[in-house]
């Protein structure tokens, strides 16, 4: 049977709210010869005259993968919204397949249709799929003049979005509520976030946002102000954080280990550098670990993995990083473990503030090389009726490739 079908036994068919009318000839042919069809209930309802058995894809989405793979050797069609590979299900499914086992026939995505209705250039519009993701993913993008198109789960999520924007100081933002785009139920309505009161929003729904307001704007470069992070004093301060991120040099698709994470500020700024980066924060204090997790969620990088444990004992069992930052718990045993365990080429940056840890870094730098930097900072403070420079503890920073 596999030889008769060829390698591509699965056809992923993008379908819009216009149903059969919007399908390509290739999609129609795949459906005409299908032995089994699956998809969301609303997608199947758009094609009531299927000539083969069909099944609703289960929730949660991952539960359907095993059943799909069990159909290898049959002609299978999977129905998905719009473009399967633009915040769609395509990439989730194809991760479990070998190259050549599938073909895909996309139709315009909701993002395409929304941009066409609003007249917004997609290349400068932030597009987000927030069906099952927190609204805080938008937080780094919120600034006056920024346009976003977000896909949402349901009508209730639209109201939650409006309240979130208002709470962040962007209640004056214009919202375009875009329902069932491309189909007979299509409707577009404009409201203001602070005044949102719609109660009859249909599914599927997207929202176009033109951000207006005087809410705080998260800077786009490393060294964000300390006020963005909840902390108990254990935080790498803004100027040192900027120098530390510069030394760590985050790149797309890289992973960081932040050891002794404290407030999580280093790992969070690493994640803010690029949406493809990953980070694991190790923190021995459960209260600080919870605080780091909360900071990450508030700043839209909830993908931060926070591990409660003391280094080096708690470091095993995680994918090796591309870069490591040691901000707390610096010791001979930790450095020895990192050099013995991690792959050559891993970037290591360690900050020291005490004489003992400074001496440790100086000795290891003498043996292993790398760059040793002493950072001395002062800020202005009152002295009676005048002002003077208040010195902070100097920081010694070692950066090296293992």
Tab-separated table of C-alpha atoms in Angstrom:
chain	number	residue	atom	x	y	z
A	1	UNK	CA	0.000	0.000	0.000
A	2	UNK	CA	2.830	2.433	0.864
A	3	UNK	CA	4.368	1.983	-2.599
A	4	UNK	CA	1.009	2.687	-4.255
A	5	UNK	CA	0.498	5.846	-2.214
A	6	UNK	CA	4.037	7.109	-2.493
A	7	UNK	CA	5.796	8.590	0.514
A	8	UNK	CA	3.362	11.477	0.988
A	9	UNK	CA	0.504	9.656	2.685
A	10	UNK	CA	-0.636	12.766	4.595
A	11	UNK	CA	-2.085	15.858	2.939
A	12	UNK	CA	-2.442	18.922	5.171
A	13	UNK	CA	-5.231	21.037	3.714
A	14	UNK	CA	-5.658	24.648	4.750
A	15	UNK	CA	-9.305	25.636	4.870
A	16	UNK	CA	-10.903	29.029	5.413
A	17	UNK	CA	-14.314	30.143	6.577
A	18	UNK	CA	-15.521	30.029	2.956
A	19	UNK	CA	-15.242	26.235	3.101
A	20	UNK	CA	-15.066	24.326	-0.203
A	21	UNK	CA	-15.155	27.506	-2.289
A	22	UNK	CA	-11.655	28.458	-1.207
A	23	UNK	CA	-9.987	25.086	-1.739
A	24	UNK	CA	-7.369	24.653	-4.439
A	25	UNK	CA	-7.723	21.944	-7.106
A	26	UNK	CA	-4.979	19.962	-5.333
A	27	UNK	CA	-6.897	20.104	-2.064
A	28	UNK	CA	-10.116	19.016	-3.766
A	29	UNK	CA	-8.312	16.086	-5.368
A	30	UNK	CA	-6.800	15.026	-2.043
A	31	UNK	CA	-10.246	15.057	-0.405
A	32	UNK	CA	-11.810	13.146	-3.299
A	33	UNK	CA	-9.291	10.305	-2.871
A	34	UNK	CA	-8.970	10.394	0.922
A	35	UNK	CA	-9.540	7.274	3.007
A	36	UNK	CA	-9.745	9.199	6.268
A	37	UNK	CA	-10.158	12.878	7.133
A	38	UNK	CA	-9.512	14.607	10.451
A	39	UNK	CA	-9.684	18.158	11.717
A	40	UNK	CA	-11.472	20.446	14.144
A	41	UNK	CA	-15.242	20.011	14.365
A	42	UNK	CA	-15.899	23.361	12.696
A	43	UNK	CA	-13.605	22.439	9.781
A	44	UNK	CA	-15.343	19.112	9.258
A	45	UNK	CA	-18.695	20.899	9.381
A	46	UNK	CA	-17.609	22.992	6.392
A	47	UNK	CA	-17.325	19.771	4.335
A	48	UNK	CA	-20.554	17.857	5.072
A	49	UNK	CA	-20.405	15.586	2.000
A	50	UNK	CA	-17.175	13.674	2.639
A	51	UNK	CA	-17.104	10.264	0.959
A	52	UNK	CA	-14.843	8.666	3.591
A	53	UNK	CA	-14.792	8.258	7.374
A	54	UNK	CA	-13.766	11.280	9.425
A	55	UNK	CA	-12.895	12.041	13.042
A	56	UNK	CA	-12.633	15.196	15.113
A	57	UNK	CA	-9.075	15.976	16.176
A	58	UNK	CA	-8.904	15.698	19.986
A	59	UNK	CA	-8.093	18.341	22.600
A	60	UNK	CA	-5.363	18.798	23.741
A	61	UNK	CA	-3.874	18.826	20.270
A	62	UNK	CA	-0.933	16.530	21.079
A	63	UNK	CA	-3.327	13.690	21.886
A	64	UNK	CA	-4.120	13.284	18.197
A	65	UNK	CA	-0.585	12.602	16.970
A	66	UNK	CA	-0.507	8.884	17.852
A	67	UNK	CA	-3.823	8.225	16.118
A	68	UNK	CA	-2.622	10.049	13.023
A	69	UNK	CA	0.602	8.060	12.841
A	70	UNK	CA	-1.394	4.841	13.149
A	71	UNK	CA	-2.931	5.721	9.751
A	72	UNK	CA	0.381	5.433	7.892
A	73	UNK	CA	-0.284	3.602	4.642
A	74	UNK	CA	-3.675	5.223	4.106
A	75	UNK	CA	-4.568	8.358	2.217
A	76	UNK	CA	-5.124	10.805	5.063
A	77	UNK	CA	-6.242	14.445	4.903
A	78	UNK	CA	-5.854	16.750	7.862
A	79	UNK	CA	-7.863	19.987	7.833
A	80	UNK	CA	-6.311	23.063	9.460
A	81	UNK	CA	-6.977	26.791	9.487
A	82	UNK	CA	-5.479	28.853	6.683
A	83	UNK	CA	-1.726	28.457	6.408
A	84	UNK	CA	-0.649	25.358	8.389
A	85	UNK	CA	2.825	26.753	9.013
A	86	UNK	CA	1.966	30.294	10.141
A	87	UNK	CA	1.032	29.873	13.820
A	88	UNK	CA	-0.747	26.722	12.664
A	89	UNK	CA	-0.760	23.011	13.386
A	90	UNK	CA	1.483	22.003	10.503
A	91	UNK	CA	4.837	22.238	12.258
A	92	UNK	CA	3.551	20.322	15.303
A	93	UNK	CA	2.403	17.398	13.146
A	94	UNK	CA	5.361	17.274	10.784
A	95	UNK	CA	7.838	17.054	13.672
A	96	UNK	CA	6.643	13.468	14.046
A	97	UNK	CA	7.028	12.649	10.331
A	98	UNK	CA	9.893	11.908	7.997
A	99	UNK	CA	10.669	14.297	5.128
A	100	UNK	CA	8.442	13.547	2.162
A	101	UNK	CA	5.643	11.912	4.162
A	102	UNK	CA	3.348	14.913	3.741
A	103	UNK	CA	2.300	17.628	1.345
A	104	UNK	CA	0.521	20.837	2.359
A	105	UNK	CA	-1.877	23.124	0.509
A	106	UNK	CA	-2.275	26.426	2.402
A	107	UNK	CA	-4.895	29.093	1.863
A	108	UNK	CA	-4.677	32.710	3.101
A	109	UNK	CA	-4.172	32.796	6.854
A	110	UNK	CA	-6.201	34.893	9.280
A	111	UNK	CA	-3.192	37.224	9.465
A	112	UNK	CA	-3.321	37.707	5.681
A	113	UNK	CA	-7.044	38.394	5.717
A	114	UNK	CA	-6.843	40.716	8.720
A	115	UNK	CA	-4.043	42.750	7.165
A	116	UNK	CA	-6.042	42.973	3.939
A	117	UNK	CA	-9.116	44.252	5.792
A	118	UNK	CA	-7.144	46.788	7.845
A	119	UNK	CA	-4.682	47.854	5.148
A	120	UNK	CA	-1.690	47.089	7.377
A	121	UNK	CA	1.683	45.937	5.997
A	122	UNK	CA	2.346	42.507	7.451
A	123	UNK	CA	6.110	43.037	7.466
A	124	UNK	CA	5.789	45.781	10.099
A	125	UNK	CA	2.847	44.308	12.017
A	126	UNK	CA	3.482	42.002	14.992
A	127	UNK	CA	1.569	38.751	14.542
A	128	UNK	CA	0.880	36.457	17.493
A	129	UNK	CA	-1.084	33.268	18.043
A	130	UNK	CA	-2.462	33.457	21.588
A	131	UNK	CA	-5.041	30.653	21.503
A	132	UNK	CA	-3.345	28.867	24.386
A	133	UNK	CA	-0.637	31.356	25.350
A	134	UNK	CA	-0.677	34.152	27.954
A	135	UNK	CA	-1.503	37.662	26.825
A	136	UNK	CA	1.741	38.847	28.461
A	137	UNK	CA	3.540	37.551	25.354
A	138	UNK	CA	2.557	40.945	23.925
A	139	UNK	CA	4.227	42.921	26.709
A	140	UNK	CA	7.641	43.493	25.078
A	141	UNK	CA	5.865	44.789	21.957
A	142	UNK	CA	3.556	47.335	23.566
A	143	UNK	CA	4.562	50.856	22.572
A	144	UNK	CA	2.682	53.765	20.994
A	145	UNK	CA	2.267	53.263	17.252
A	146	UNK	CA	2.886	49.512	17.273
A	147	UNK	CA	0.336	47.427	15.379
A	148	UNK	CA	-0.436	43.849	16.312
A	149	UNK	CA	-2.721	41.129	14.970
A	150	UNK	CA	-3.419	38.445	17.552
A	151	UNK	CA	-5.412	35.239	17.219
A	152	UNK	CA	-7.514	34.462	20.289
A	153	UNK	CA	-9.335	31.437	21.651
A	154	UNK	CA	-12.849	32.853	22.020
A	155	UNK	CA	-15.013	35.884	22.756
A	156	UNK	CA	-14.091	35.931	26.444
A	157	UNK	CA	-10.421	36.209	25.509
A	158	UNK	CA	-11.143	39.404	23.553
A	159	UNK	CA	-12.537	41.061	26.672
A	160	UNK	CA	-9.571	39.833	28.708
A	161	UNK	CA	-7.232	41.297	26.083
A	162	UNK	CA	-8.955	44.696	26.287
A	163	UNK	CA	-8.676	44.732	30.078
A	164	UNK	CA	-5.023	43.712	29.917
A	165	UNK	CA	-4.175	46.590	27.585
A	166	UNK	CA	-6.047	49.028	29.812
A	167	UNK	CA	-4.196	47.776	32.908
A	168	UNK	CA	-0.852	48.261	31.148
A	169	UNK	CA	-1.653	51.912	30.406
A	170	UNK	CA	-2.760	51.387	26.803
A	171	UNK	CA	-6.516	51.646	27.263
A	172	UNK	CA	-6.743	54.226	24.466
A	173	UNK	CA	-5.622	51.603	21.932
A	174	UNK	CA	-7.928	50.969	18.984
A	175	UNK	CA	-9.114	47.370	18.641
A	176	UNK	CA	-10.549	45.868	15.468
A	177	UNK	CA	-12.488	42.724	16.382
A	178	UNK	CA	-12.325	40.474	13.311
A	179	UNK	CA	-14.759	37.562	13.284
A	180	UNK	CA	-14.869	34.587	10.882
A	181	UNK	CA	-12.798	36.355	8.232
A	182	UNK	CA	-13.299	35.139	4.677
A	183	UNK	CA	-16.657	33.496	5.278
A	184	UNK	CA	-20.342	34.409	5.217
A	185	UNK	CA	-20.267	35.260	8.961
A	186	UNK	CA	-17.427	37.768	8.588
A	187	UNK	CA	-17.732	40.888	10.728
A	188	UNK	CA	-15.267	43.672	11.595
A	189	UNK	CA	-15.919	46.138	14.427
A	190	UNK	CA	-13.753	48.886	15.887
A	191	UNK	CA	-13.720	49.648	19.615
A	192	UNK	CA	-11.385	51.155	22.199
A	193	UNK	CA	-9.729	48.884	24.736
A	194	UNK	CA	-10.861	50.935	27.755
A	195	UNK	CA	-14.458	51.030	26.498
A	196	UNK	CA	-14.735	47.424	25.331
A	197	UNK	CA	-18.223	46.015	25.968
A	198	UNK	CA	-18.981	43.596	23.090
A	199	UNK	CA	-20.892	40.503	24.188
A	200	UNK	CA	-21.705	38.791	20.875
A	201	UNK	CA	-18.267	38.053	19.400
A	202	UNK	CA	-18.212	35.009	17.128
A	203	UNK	CA	-15.539	32.354	16.642
A	204	UNK	CA	-12.943	32.234	15.111
A	205	UNK	CA	-11.758	35.646	16.195
A	206	UNK	CA	-8.677	37.807	15.739
A	207	UNK	CA	-7.978	41.307	17.017
A	208	UNK	CA	-6.057	44.064	15.308
A	209	UNK	CA	-4.451	46.429	17.819
A	210	UNK	CA	-3.156	49.929	17.142
A	211	UNK	CA	-1.348	50.721	20.367
A	212	UNK	CA	-2.063	54.106	21.955
A	213	UNK	CA	-1.380	55.246	25.506
A	214	UNK	CA	1.209	56.326	28.025
A	215	UNK	CA	1.969	52.914	29.533
A	216	UNK	CA	5.545	51.907	30.299
A	217	UNK	CA	7.513	50.764	27.248
A	218	UNK	CA	10.064	47.986	27.652
A	219	UNK	CA	13.360	49.092	26.023
A	220	UNK	CA	14.591	46.966	23.145
A	221	UNK	CA	18.214	46.576	24.268
A	222	UNK	CA	19.892	44.737	27.131
A	223	UNK	CA	20.171	46.571	30.420
A	224	UNK	CA	16.484	47.248	31.028
A	225	UNK	CA	15.764	49.376	34.118
A	226	UNK	CA	15.766	47.431	37.383
A	227	UNK	CA	12.163	48.476	38.087
A	228	UNK	CA	10.958	45.949	35.495
A	229	UNK	CA	12.079	43.104	37.772
A	230	UNK	CA	10.648	42.212	41.178
A	231	UNK	CA	13.606	41.392	43.450
A	232	UNK	CA	14.845	41.339	47.040
A	233	UNK	CA	18.124	43.076	46.242
A	234	UNK	CA	19.645	39.989	44.615
A	235	UNK	CA	19.680	41.278	41.071
A	236	UNK	CA	22.406	42.001	38.569
A	237	UNK	CA	22.009	45.773	38.334
A	238	UNK	CA	21.233	47.408	35.018
A	239	UNK	CA	24.720	48.601	33.897
A	240	UNK	CA	26.389	45.327	34.922
A	241	UNK	CA	23.556	43.366	33.305
A	242	UNK	CA	24.137	45.186	30.018
A	243	UNK	CA	27.853	44.316	30.116
A	244	UNK	CA	27.046	40.739	31.093
A	245	UNK	CA	24.578	40.249	28.215
A	246	UNK	CA	27.154	41.734	25.866
A	247	UNK	CA	29.682	39.144	27.046
A	248	UNK	CA	27.150	36.300	26.823
A	249	UNK	CA	26.318	37.418	23.256
A	250	UNK	CA	22.946	35.670	22.726
A	251	UNK	CA	22.306	34.309	19.246
A	252	UNK	CA	19.133	32.884	17.667
A	253	UNK	CA	18.152	29.357	18.769
A	254	UNK	CA	20.757	29.286	21.572
A	255	UNK	CA	20.180	28.139	25.164
A	256	UNK	CA	21.471	29.784	28.343
A	257	UNK	CA	22.017	28.337	31.798
A	258	UNK	CA	21.613	31.086	34.425
A	259	UNK	CA	23.137	29.693	37.636
A	260	UNK	CA	22.215	31.474	40.857
A	261	UNK	CA	19.491	33.269	38.939
A	262	UNK	CA	18.088	35.443	41.757
A	263	UNK	CA	15.407	37.586	40.112
A	264	UNK	CA	16.045	35.915	36.736
A	265	UNK	CA	16.983	39.206	35.077
A	266	UNK	CA	19.899	37.800	33.051
A	267	UNK	CA	17.908	34.842	31.721
A	268	UNK	CA	14.913	37.059	30.979
A	269	UNK	CA	16.986	39.557	28.995
A	270	UNK	CA	18.594	36.642	27.141
A	271	UNK	CA	15.105	35.466	26.134
A	272	UNK	CA	14.078	38.971	25.131
A	273	UNK	CA	17.007	39.088	22.715
A	274	UNK	CA	15.274	36.760	20.221
A	275	UNK	CA	12.038	34.734	20.258
A	276	UNK	CA	13.922	31.542	19.357
A	277	UNK	CA	16.250	31.575	22.395
A	278	UNK	CA	15.775	29.292	25.412
A	279	UNK	CA	16.988	29.555	29.004
A	280	UNK	CA	17.104	27.496	32.186
A	281	UNK	CA	17.406	29.381	35.485
A	282	UNK	CA	18.847	27.498	38.468
A	283	UNK	CA	18.089	28.997	41.875
A	284	UNK	CA	18.536	27.360	45.292
A	285	UNK	CA	16.031	29.613	47.085
A	286	UNK	CA	12.418	28.580	46.289
A	287	UNK	CA	11.099	32.093	46.976
A	288	UNK	CA	13.550	33.651	44.546
A	289	UNK	CA	12.847	30.903	42.020
A	290	UNK	CA	9.131	31.715	42.173
A	291	UNK	CA	9.916	35.410	41.805
A	292	UNK	CA	12.063	34.733	38.717
A	293	UNK	CA	9.237	32.705	37.222
A	294	UNK	CA	6.812	35.558	37.886
A	295	UNK	CA	9.155	38.118	36.330
A	296	UNK	CA	9.472	36.005	33.201
A	297	UNK	CA	5.709	35.621	32.870
A	298	UNK	CA	5.090	39.347	33.364
A	299	UNK	CA	7.594	40.269	30.654
A	300	UNK	CA	6.227	37.839	28.077
A	301	UNK	CA	8.953	35.180	28.202
A	302	UNK	CA	7.101	32.457	30.086
A	303	UNK	CA	9.252	29.917	28.234
A	304	UNK	CA	11.918	30.404	30.928
A	305	UNK	CA	12.442	27.081	32.744
A	306	UNK	CA	13.105	27.661	36.452
A	307	UNK	CA	14.768	24.875	38.442
A	308	UNK	CA	14.968	24.930	42.231
A	309	UNK	CA	18.338	23.448	43.103
A	310	UNK	CA	21.905	24.162	44.101
A	311	UNK	CA	24.757	24.001	41.587
A	312	UNK	CA	26.485	21.874	40.556
A	313	UNK	CA	24.338	19.075	42.035
A	314	UNK	CA	21.133	20.264	40.356
A	315	UNK	CA	22.558	20.841	36.881
A	316	UNK	CA	22.385	17.297	35.531
A	317	UNK	CA	19.662	16.073	33.206
A	318	UNK	CA	19.178	19.242	31.165
A	319	UNK	CA	20.177	19.855	27.533
A	320	UNK	CA	23.652	21.349	27.343
A	321	UNK	CA	23.687	25.141	26.934
A	322	UNK	CA	25.460	27.327	24.411
A	323	UNK	CA	26.287	29.833	27.151
A	324	UNK	CA	26.416	29.818	30.960
A	325	UNK	CA	26.160	32.706	33.378
A	326	UNK	CA	27.219	32.265	36.998
A	327	UNK	CA	25.727	35.039	39.072
A	328	UNK	CA	25.487	33.199	42.379
A	329	UNK	CA	26.928	30.085	43.973
A	330	UNK	CA	30.354	30.543	42.386
A	331	UNK	CA	32.785	27.898	43.687
A	332	UNK	CA	35.757	25.767	42.777
A	333	UNK	CA	33.501	22.713	42.490
A	334	UNK	CA	31.105	24.495	40.144
A	335	UNK	CA	33.817	25.708	37.770
A	336	UNK	CA	35.449	22.286	37.806
A	337	UNK	CA	32.112	20.621	36.967
A	338	UNK	CA	31.374	23.041	34.124
A	339	UNK	CA	34.790	22.552	32.510
A	340	UNK	CA	34.638	18.766	32.878
A	341	UNK	CA	31.035	18.356	31.734
A	342	UNK	CA	30.060	20.922	29.124
A	343	UNK	CA	31.114	20.723	25.453
A	344	UNK	CA	34.118	22.672	24.184
A	345	UNK	CA	33.129	26.057	22.829
A	346	UNK	CA	30.468	26.727	25.467
A	347	UNK	CA	30.625	30.384	26.490
A	348	UNK	CA	31.003	31.055	30.227
A	349	UNK	CA	30.551	34.388	31.980
A	350	UNK	CA	30.961	34.628	35.764
A	351	UNK	CA	30.587	37.705	37.964
A	352	UNK	CA	32.277	38.036	41.357
A	353	UNK	CA	31.861	40.660	44.066
A	354	UNK	CA	33.730	39.242	47.096
A	355	UNK	CA	37.507	39.087	47.483
A	356	UNK	CA	37.343	35.306	47.725
A	357	UNK	CA	35.358	34.840	44.509
A	358	UNK	CA	37.487	37.487	42.767
A	359	UNK	CA	40.630	35.537	43.667
A	360	UNK	CA	38.979	32.349	42.384
A	361	UNK	CA	38.238	33.925	39.010
A	362	UNK	CA	41.716	35.436	38.765
A	363	UNK	CA	43.287	32.020	39.329
A	364	UNK	CA	41.052	30.245	36.821
A	365	UNK	CA	41.594	32.969	34.245
A	366	UNK	CA	45.349	32.543	34.666
A	367	UNK	CA	44.948	28.831	33.965
A	368	UNK	CA	42.212	28.795	31.297
A	369	UNK	CA	42.557	32.198	29.642
A	370	UNK	CA	39.640	34.387	28.591
A	371	UNK	CA	38.966	38.007	29.500
A	372	UNK	CA	38.958	39.414	33.028
A	373	UNK	CA	37.137	42.717	33.463
A	374	UNK	CA	36.826	44.867	36.581
A	375	UNK	CA	33.670	46.995	36.626
A	376	UNK	CA	33.588	49.970	39.010
A	377	UNK	CA	30.437	52.091	39.084
A	378	UNK	CA	29.409	55.182	41.016
A	379	UNK	CA	26.244	57.211	41.043
A	380	UNK	CA	25.334	60.611	42.402
A	381	UNK	CA	24.084	60.801	46.001
A	382	UNK	CA	23.377	63.721	48.372
A	383	UNK	CA	26.108	64.798	50.809
A	384	UNK	CA	24.393	67.239	53.125
A	385	UNK	CA	23.212	70.071	50.923
A	386	UNK	CA	25.521	69.060	48.076
A	387	UNK	CA	26.095	65.982	45.945
A	388	UNK	CA	28.911	63.516	45.490
A	389	UNK	CA	29.793	60.197	43.917
A	390	UNK	CA	28.664	57.064	45.782
A	391	UNK	CA	30.786	54.066	44.847
A	392	UNK	CA	29.290	50.593	44.503
A	393	UNK	CA	31.119	47.335	45.137
A	394	UNK	CA	33.335	46.586	42.145
A	395	UNK	CA	32.423	43.578	40.006
A	396	UNK	CA	35.010	41.269	38.461
A	397	UNK	CA	33.759	39.519	35.334
A	398	UNK	CA	35.406	36.558	33.666
A	399	UNK	CA	34.319	35.525	30.172
A	400	UNK	CA	35.844	32.504	28.463
A	401	UNK	CA	35.104	29.690	26.011
A	402	UNK	CA	35.386	26.247	27.574
